[in-house]
Amino acid sequence: MTAAATPATSPANAGERSGVRLARSRRNAELSLLLLAMALVAAYGAMVEANVLDTVTPTFWVPAAALTAVFLGMHLVIRFLAPFADPALLPAVALLNGLGVGFLHRLDLARSAPEERVDMATFAGTGGRQLAWTLISVILAAGLLALMRDHRSISRYAYTLGLAGIVLVMLPAVLPASISEINGAKLWVRIGSFSIQPGEFAKLALLVFFAYYLVRKREVLSLASHRFLGIDFPRGRDLGPVLVVWVISLLVLIFEKDLGTSLLYFGMFVATVYIATERVSWLLIGLVLFFGGAYLAYVLGEAVGGPFANFYVRAEIWLDPFAEPYDSGYQLVQGLLALGTGGMFGAGPGGGQPLLLPEVQNDFIFAGLGEEIGLFGLSALLVIYLLIVERGLRAAIAVRDSFGKLLAGGLAFTLALQVFVIVGGISGLIPLTGQTTPFLSAGGSSLMANWLLVAVLLRVSDAGRRPVTGVGGKVNRPSGGPPEQLHGAPTEVIKP
């Protein structure tokens, strides 16, 4: 007779040890990448001081050290609450966030008098405020990870979040321009010195609703009525949801006077529909509807003005920014000149003239960076964004429930679309928008919302990468819900 397997050698314990080793390996890789990212941020700070101050102060490392402490705290939260999450997400986001803080500190140095720069406080100015916003944002992200042990649990509040999202989207449009409008776009809510951009949080709430709704309507929206040029098109009566979101996006374009926000909301819905149905026809319908509506708004802006006038003016600036280079086209012209001046390799960190750019700390931070790090540096930043998006899509493919697939895929696409909108605007590819560059631009609303987005991706990634078999050979699943669908959030595998 063979002896019974001892606890130390049983398959259950072997599987448990294998899962622990896998989780520890991923978190150690994350820690190594995070420390490398912070070393790059510290090196960037030293180069900025060398060019701006002609010396490197003994405290050049302090902002990078403060950021390292903040991100190490987030790393520990992930190690304990999402041990199987993607190890590349946090380091990539931390690098972008750290470079943003470093560039804003560089702007603070440029704004101060030359004799005061060496003695300037490390945490003063816009860079210091952004560091504080980073701390708040990371705490919110950690809190969301702690509260949301299973991404499917938020599907219980899908309709509430959908209603909240619509309210947040429309709130700046109905408020007086004196408390909601900045640079022609009504995207803000300002009360005294406090201001917030509610649309940044609306995109997260709306995506939860879109994912929940499309899980249930996926079969209906996948039905084809006829085939044209090899593409299956949906039935006419199934166009209702897309038309409703299209009308809302046009209302945002007209009354909030911002193309980027309108494109972001409509684009993320159409992309989520495509992920759910795998029908290319929905992408074509979305493109035709959006660009048709934008062209109609342009024509009406020229003919009747009124609420369409702002979009018409922005489109005219986009078509010929050099027509009035010192007036309406000044911002875009300066951005293009900054990118051209930077060339392939840039003037070096701290070697440019970013203060010539209006709103360089917000809308045009990418152009300001481009002058100093050149095309190669900007390409590297875009690759980091691409890495975050790719990891989000990989989490969508790996997770085993339909709601998680749509949620992670929609979040990844939303981040990609936001980067496209802002980079396209400053490079002249599309009209200028009021969007901020994720993790780089100054301000708390965008930073908090995007860190919450990353927290959701980490949670979905943890669920998708968690080993299927665990202790005792039982099926392992994210904590917080039964193997059945959680309040209607199905767990069946759909084709990625």
XYZ file of C-alpha atoms in Angstrom:
496
model
C 0.000 0.000 0.000
C 1.175 3.494 -0.718
C 1.370 5.929 2.101
C -1.175 8.751 2.201
C 0.069 12.090 0.952
C 1.392 14.222 3.757
C 0.050 17.793 4.169
C 3.368 19.174 3.027
C 3.188 17.284 -0.280
C -0.577 17.279 -0.927
C -1.795 18.818 -4.210
C -3.818 21.376 -2.280
C -0.821 22.675 -0.357
C 1.338 22.562 -3.464
C -1.221 24.659 -5.319
C -1.392 27.105 -2.434
C 2.389 27.507 -2.320
C 2.481 27.961 -6.082
C -0.141 30.737 -5.866
C 1.766 32.468 -3.058
C 5.014 32.327 -5.035
C 3.249 33.704 -8.114
C 1.745 36.604 -6.175
C 5.057 37.380 -4.449
C 6.909 37.279 -7.769
C 4.511 39.761 -9.367
C 4.644 42.144 -6.455
C 8.447 42.005 -6.325
C 8.558 42.818 -10.031
C 6.192 45.714 -9.384
C 8.426 46.994 -6.582
C 11.541 46.836 -8.773
C 9.837 48.688 -11.626
C 8.446 51.262 -9.201
C 11.871 52.034 -7.753
C 13.282 52.332 -11.281
C 10.495 54.768 -12.210
C 11.207 56.921 -9.157
C 14.929 56.903 -9.963
C 14.046 58.321 -13.398
C 11.891 61.006 -11.736
C 14.795 61.950 -9.439
C 17.169 62.096 -12.425
C 14.706 64.335 -14.268
C 14.588 66.688 -11.251
C 18.386 66.859 -11.132
C 18.613 67.720 -14.857
C 15.966 70.425 -14.475
C 17.923 72.079 -11.669
C 21.179 71.788 -13.603
C 19.677 73.673 -16.563
C 17.525 76.201 -14.681
C 19.791 76.895 -11.687
C 23.181 76.002 -13.191
C 23.653 73.794 -10.148
C 22.052 70.792 -8.468
C 20.818 71.570 -4.964
C 21.243 69.083 -2.108
C 17.437 68.733 -1.924
C 16.774 67.807 -5.571
C 15.807 64.283 -4.489
C 13.156 65.323 -1.943
C 10.105 65.466 -4.309
C 11.041 62.086 -5.778
C 11.477 60.655 -2.273
C 8.061 61.977 -1.213
C 6.472 60.432 -4.298
C 8.291 57.172 -3.628
C 6.825 57.031 -0.129
C 3.312 57.626 -1.492
C 3.608 54.993 -4.206
C 5.239 52.471 -1.885
C 2.173 52.816 0.314
C -0.012 52.003 -2.704
C 2.288 49.085 -3.516
C 1.731 47.642 -0.042
C -2.031 48.019 -0.423
C -1.903 46.124 -3.718
C 0.388 43.461 -2.222
C -2.214 42.642 0.420
C -5.531 43.437 -1.317
C -4.828 42.593 -4.972
C -1.772 40.317 -4.936
C -2.313 38.931 -8.444
C -2.874 42.296 -10.153
C -0.806 43.338 -13.146
C 2.676 44.380 -11.899
C 3.224 46.968 -14.658
C 0.221 49.217 -14.022
C 1.368 50.982 -10.847
C 4.962 51.695 -12.011
C 3.780 53.065 -15.375
C 1.220 55.376 -13.776
C 3.673 56.417 -11.047
C 6.265 57.382 -13.676
C 3.797 59.615 -15.534
C 2.550 61.137 -12.296
C 6.092 61.756 -11.062
C 7.195 63.399 -14.304
C 4.111 65.607 -14.154
C 4.996 66.776 -10.651
C 8.604 67.345 -11.751
C 7.596 69.447 -14.757
C 5.185 71.545 -12.696
C 8.012 72.197 -10.203
C 10.137 73.216 -13.179
C 7.436 75.772 -14.107
C 7.496 77.098 -10.543
C 11.244 77.657 -10.831
C 10.795 79.496 -14.137
C 8.110 81.773 -12.690
C 10.173 82.825 -9.676
C 12.840 85.523 -9.722
C 16.339 84.222 -10.602
C 17.783 85.215 -7.223
C 15.001 83.289 -5.382
C 15.137 80.014 -7.307
C 17.875 78.275 -5.337
C 16.118 78.964 -2.026
C 12.637 78.113 -3.323
C 10.757 75.731 -1.036
C 10.581 72.185 -2.372
C 6.819 71.821 -1.846
C 5.811 75.340 -2.884
C 3.809 76.400 -5.920
C 1.919 74.278 -8.422
C 4.328 71.350 -8.049
C 3.741 71.209 -4.298
C -0.038 71.309 -4.767
C 0.159 68.538 -7.343
C 2.150 66.443 -4.912
C -0.620 66.931 -2.344
C -3.245 65.976 -4.951
C -1.203 62.879 -5.726
C -1.323 61.837 -2.077
C -5.102 62.375 -1.953
C -5.624 60.516 -5.233
C -3.560 57.509 -4.153
C -5.447 57.360 -0.834
C -8.751 57.350 -2.753
C -7.494 54.592 -5.057
C -6.345 52.518 -2.079
C -9.687 53.089 -0.378
C -11.551 51.920 -3.479
C -9.440 48.751 -3.602
C -10.251 48.100 0.056
C -13.995 48.666 -0.376
C -14.385 46.919 -3.738
C -13.115 43.399 -3.097
C -15.031 42.174 -6.152
C -15.479 44.350 -9.234
C -18.868 42.736 -9.888
C -20.292 44.232 -6.702
C -20.526 47.714 -8.242
C -22.999 46.388 -10.812
C -25.579 46.540 -8.025
C -25.449 50.327 -8.240
C -25.339 50.583 -12.044
C -28.532 52.591 -12.487
C -27.696 54.885 -9.582
C -24.241 55.504 -11.017
C -25.711 56.051 -14.485
C -28.072 58.719 -13.152
C -25.263 60.311 -11.146
C -23.081 60.335 -14.248
C -25.696 62.154 -16.317
C -26.185 64.723 -13.550
C -22.427 65.303 -13.311
C -22.149 65.682 -17.083
C -24.953 68.214 -17.350
C -24.254 70.164 -14.157
C -21.755 72.679 -15.631
C -24.055 73.274 -18.628
C -26.955 74.496 -16.470
C -24.856 76.609 -14.112
C -24.091 80.275 -14.832
C -20.974 80.882 -16.896
C -19.448 82.841 -14.017
C -18.974 79.649 -11.988
C -18.661 77.022 -14.739
C -16.802 78.503 -17.719
C -13.022 78.667 -18.194
C -11.450 79.567 -21.544
C -14.775 79.252 -23.324
C -15.609 75.715 -22.137
C -18.233 75.058 -19.438
C -16.660 72.084 -17.713
C -16.132 73.322 -14.178
C -17.927 74.041 -10.933
C -16.201 76.848 -9.037
C -17.101 77.966 -5.531
C -14.681 80.594 -4.265
C -11.158 79.239 -4.557
C -12.421 75.654 -4.854
C -13.075 74.177 -8.298
C -13.878 70.707 -9.583
C -14.425 69.170 -13.007
C -17.400 66.815 -12.482
C -17.108 65.298 -15.954
C -13.923 63.501 -14.906
C -15.892 61.448 -12.388
C -18.924 61.136 -14.670
C -16.986 58.993 -17.156
C -16.337 56.359 -14.463
C -19.959 56.275 -13.325
C -21.275 56.103 -16.878
C -18.895 53.289 -17.815
C -20.205 51.134 -14.977
C -23.738 51.688 -16.280
C -22.741 51.057 -19.907
C -21.063 47.765 -18.972
C -24.044 46.630 -16.890
C -26.573 47.598 -19.590
C -24.664 46.043 -22.478
C -24.169 42.736 -20.672
C -27.947 42.394 -20.780
C -28.522 43.784 -24.254
C -25.524 42.143 -25.935
C -27.556 39.502 -27.752
C -30.121 42.005 -29.007
C -27.507 44.484 -30.229
C -25.606 41.665 -31.950
C -28.535 40.806 -34.217
C -28.049 41.770 -37.859
C -30.803 42.897 -40.203
C -28.836 43.025 -43.448
C -25.319 42.720 -44.814
C -23.574 45.423 -46.834
C -19.998 45.289 -48.192
C -19.324 42.281 -46.005
C -20.421 44.063 -42.798
C -23.467 43.032 -40.759
C -25.549 46.051 -39.736
C -27.939 46.064 -36.752
C -31.689 46.376 -36.936
C -33.062 49.891 -37.028
C -35.045 49.477 -33.814
C -31.839 48.561 -31.949
C -30.236 51.955 -32.639
C -32.132 53.612 -29.769
C -29.397 53.473 -27.066
C -26.730 54.770 -29.451
C -28.983 57.590 -30.627
C -29.733 58.609 -27.030
C -26.020 58.794 -26.134
C -25.375 60.603 -29.447
C -27.934 63.272 -28.582
C -26.420 63.687 -25.105
C -22.934 64.058 -26.599
C -24.222 66.719 -29.011
C -25.819 68.577 -26.108
C -22.430 68.504 -24.363
C -20.794 69.825 -27.534
C -23.326 72.653 -27.853
C -23.915 73.760 -24.278
C -20.596 72.858 -22.638
C -18.737 74.047 -25.757
C -16.145 71.301 -25.773
C -15.529 68.799 -28.558
C -13.181 66.618 -26.513
C -15.667 65.902 -23.727
C -18.402 65.158 -26.250
C -16.145 62.807 -28.199
C -14.998 61.102 -24.991
C -18.500 60.228 -23.780
C -19.813 59.083 -27.142
C -16.606 57.252 -28.046
C -16.441 55.241 -24.852
C -20.055 54.100 -25.312
C -19.543 53.053 -28.929
C -16.310 51.257 -27.989
C -18.093 49.381 -25.201
C -20.857 48.390 -27.632
C -18.210 47.090 -30.025
C -16.497 45.076 -27.269
C -19.863 43.587 -26.286
C -21.106 42.737 -29.790
C -17.913 42.448 -31.891
C -19.812 44.181 -34.705
C -17.663 46.580 -36.756
C -20.896 48.165 -37.962
C -21.347 49.832 -34.585
C -17.992 51.590 -34.983
C -18.985 52.799 -38.442
C -22.373 53.996 -37.211
C -20.709 55.793 -34.301
C -18.192 57.551 -36.545
C -20.883 58.655 -38.999
C -23.148 59.935 -36.226
C -20.447 61.845 -34.371
C -18.721 63.483 -37.311
C -22.070 64.186 -38.926
C -23.255 65.900 -35.748
C -19.995 67.847 -35.409
C -20.238 69.059 -39.019
C -23.872 70.063 -38.471
C -22.835 72.055 -35.377
C -20.120 73.757 -37.440
C -22.566 74.732 -40.193
C -25.124 76.011 -37.688
C -22.388 77.954 -35.884
C -21.554 79.771 -39.083
C -25.205 80.317 -40.079
C -27.001 81.121 -36.811
C -24.296 81.376 -34.117
C -25.807 81.200 -30.658
C -24.825 78.047 -28.731
C -22.997 76.754 -31.834
C -20.732 79.804 -32.169
C -17.985 78.609 -29.813
C -17.492 75.346 -31.676
C -17.428 77.194 -34.990
C -14.683 79.515 -33.717
C -12.594 76.592 -32.450
C -13.003 74.783 -35.760
C -11.895 77.882 -37.665
C -8.805 78.209 -35.479
C -8.031 74.545 -36.111
C -8.410 74.926 -39.883
C -6.030 77.911 -40.035
C -4.313 78.721 -36.717
C -1.854 81.110 -38.403
C -4.652 83.355 -39.693
C -4.555 85.243 -36.362
C -1.346 83.994 -34.690
C -1.341 86.741 -32.021
C -5.051 86.608 -31.254
C -7.432 83.645 -31.438
C -4.816 81.248 -32.807
C -2.082 82.223 -30.350
C -2.347 79.169 -28.070
C -2.303 76.578 -30.837
C 0.451 78.407 -32.751
C 2.666 78.549 -29.665
C 2.067 74.859 -29.058
C 3.070 73.966 -32.612
C 6.157 76.191 -32.374
C 7.147 74.537 -29.079
C 6.881 71.080 -30.638
C 8.860 72.258 -33.656
C 11.532 73.864 -31.486
C 11.963 70.672 -29.511
C 12.796 68.729 -32.647
C 13.915 65.131 -32.237
C 15.719 65.322 -28.891
C 14.504 68.580 -27.294
C 16.338 71.338 -25.480
C 16.796 69.193 -22.381
C 14.805 69.206 -19.112
C 14.673 72.834 -17.965
C 16.157 74.155 -21.210
C 12.987 75.349 -22.962
C 10.665 78.343 -22.680
C 7.390 76.730 -21.562
C 5.994 79.934 -20.028
C 5.378 81.238 -23.553
C 2.603 78.641 -23.787
C -0.800 79.633 -22.381
C -2.167 77.030 -19.945
C 1.081 75.071 -20.119
C 0.352 73.500 -16.732
C -3.006 72.158 -17.949
C -4.071 71.730 -21.582
C -0.642 72.283 -23.142
C 1.650 70.424 -20.767
C 2.392 67.897 -23.514
C 3.625 70.677 -25.804
C 5.728 72.178 -22.986
C 7.322 68.809 -22.344
C 7.823 68.298 -26.073
C 9.989 71.400 -26.329
C 12.342 69.994 -23.691
C 12.353 66.233 -24.332
C 11.706 66.263 -28.081
C 9.929 63.779 -30.289
C 11.829 60.853 -28.789
C 10.768 61.811 -25.267
C 7.143 62.352 -26.244
C 7.136 59.018 -28.059
C 8.378 57.378 -24.870
C 5.521 58.975 -22.902
C 3.009 57.756 -25.490
C 4.478 54.258 -25.220
C 3.888 54.368 -21.455
C 0.262 55.355 -22.049
C 0.009 52.567 -24.620
C 1.390 50.129 -22.055
C -1.301 51.114 -19.526
C -4.023 50.734 -22.164
C -2.626 47.374 -23.304
C -2.529 46.095 -19.728
C -6.126 47.237 -19.246
C -7.215 45.363 -22.377
C -5.272 42.313 -21.237
C -7.156 42.435 -17.925
C -10.418 42.568 -19.899
C -9.424 39.468 -21.860
C -8.264 37.544 -18.780
C -11.208 38.167 -16.468
C -13.893 35.495 -16.594
C -17.129 37.511 -16.348
C -18.787 39.627 -19.018
C -19.273 42.670 -16.803
C -15.572 42.761 -15.945
C -14.602 42.396 -19.596
C -16.748 45.335 -20.665
C -15.749 47.458 -17.677
C -11.976 46.978 -18.057
C -12.112 47.264 -21.858
C -14.160 50.457 -21.649
C -11.844 52.003 -19.054
C -8.744 51.193 -21.112
C -10.286 52.668 -24.260
C -11.434 55.774 -22.387
C -7.883 56.478 -21.228
C -6.587 55.965 -24.768
C -9.260 58.258 -26.215
C -8.523 60.981 -23.663
C -4.825 60.922 -24.595
C -5.734 61.025 -28.289
C -8.063 63.989 -27.777
C -5.489 66.137 -25.955
C -2.485 65.161 -28.102
C -4.567 65.544 -31.258
C -5.650 69.006 -30.139
C -2.177 70.409 -29.456
C -0.730 68.880 -32.631
C -3.478 70.247 -34.881
C -5.016 66.873 -35.722
C -8.414 67.842 -34.248
C -9.810 71.101 -32.810
C -8.538 72.120 -29.381
C -10.387 70.667 -26.414
C -10.643 71.312 -22.695
C -9.352 67.868 -21.709
C -6.317 67.419 -19.474
C -3.444 65.011 -20.068
C -3.962 62.070 -17.669
C -1.525 61.991 -14.720
C 0.581 64.866 -16.118
C -1.594 68.001 -16.036
C -2.064 70.099 -12.910
C -5.341 69.755 -11.044
C -7.049 67.393 -8.653
C -10.194 66.322 -10.527
C -8.422 64.603 -13.406
C -5.774 63.068 -11.166
C -8.272 61.640 -8.671
C -10.573 60.275 -11.382
C -7.735 58.615 -13.273
C -6.273 57.041 -10.143
C -9.743 55.623 -9.396
C -9.756 54.272 -12.955
C -6.418 52.565 -12.274
C -7.786 51.089 -9.037
C -10.668 49.477 -10.938
C -8.263 48.088 -13.542
C -6.100 46.661 -10.748
C -9.120 44.973 -9.193
C -10.261 43.460 -12.509
C -6.686 42.423 -13.303
C -6.387 40.696 -9.928
C -9.584 38.756 -10.621
C -8.430 37.750 -14.089
C -4.918 36.664 -13.053
C -5.914 34.861 -9.856
C -5.267 31.100 -10.167
C -8.399 29.111 -10.916
C -7.589 26.367 -8.415
C -6.669 27.188 -4.849
C -6.570 25.545 -1.443
C -8.069 22.065 -1.451
C -8.461 22.079 -5.222
C -11.539 24.332 -4.975
C -12.317 26.849 -7.672
C -10.826 30.175 -6.642
C -12.682 33.395 -7.385
C -12.559 37.043 -6.331
C -13.819 37.540 -2.793
C -17.185 39.174 -2.240
C -19.531 37.124 -4.386
C -20.772 33.609 -5.139
C -19.802 31.758 -8.280
C -23.180 32.598 -9.714
C -23.743 36.005 -11.247
C -23.679 38.783 -8.710
C -27.014 40.640 -8.891
C -27.223 39.974 -12.582
C -23.514 40.351 -13.350
C -22.955 37.166 -15.368
C -19.808 35.133 -15.055
C -19.958 33.292 -18.354
C -16.972 33.557 -20.624
C -17.531 35.591 -23.742
C -15.282 35.695 -26.725
C -12.678 38.422 -26.026
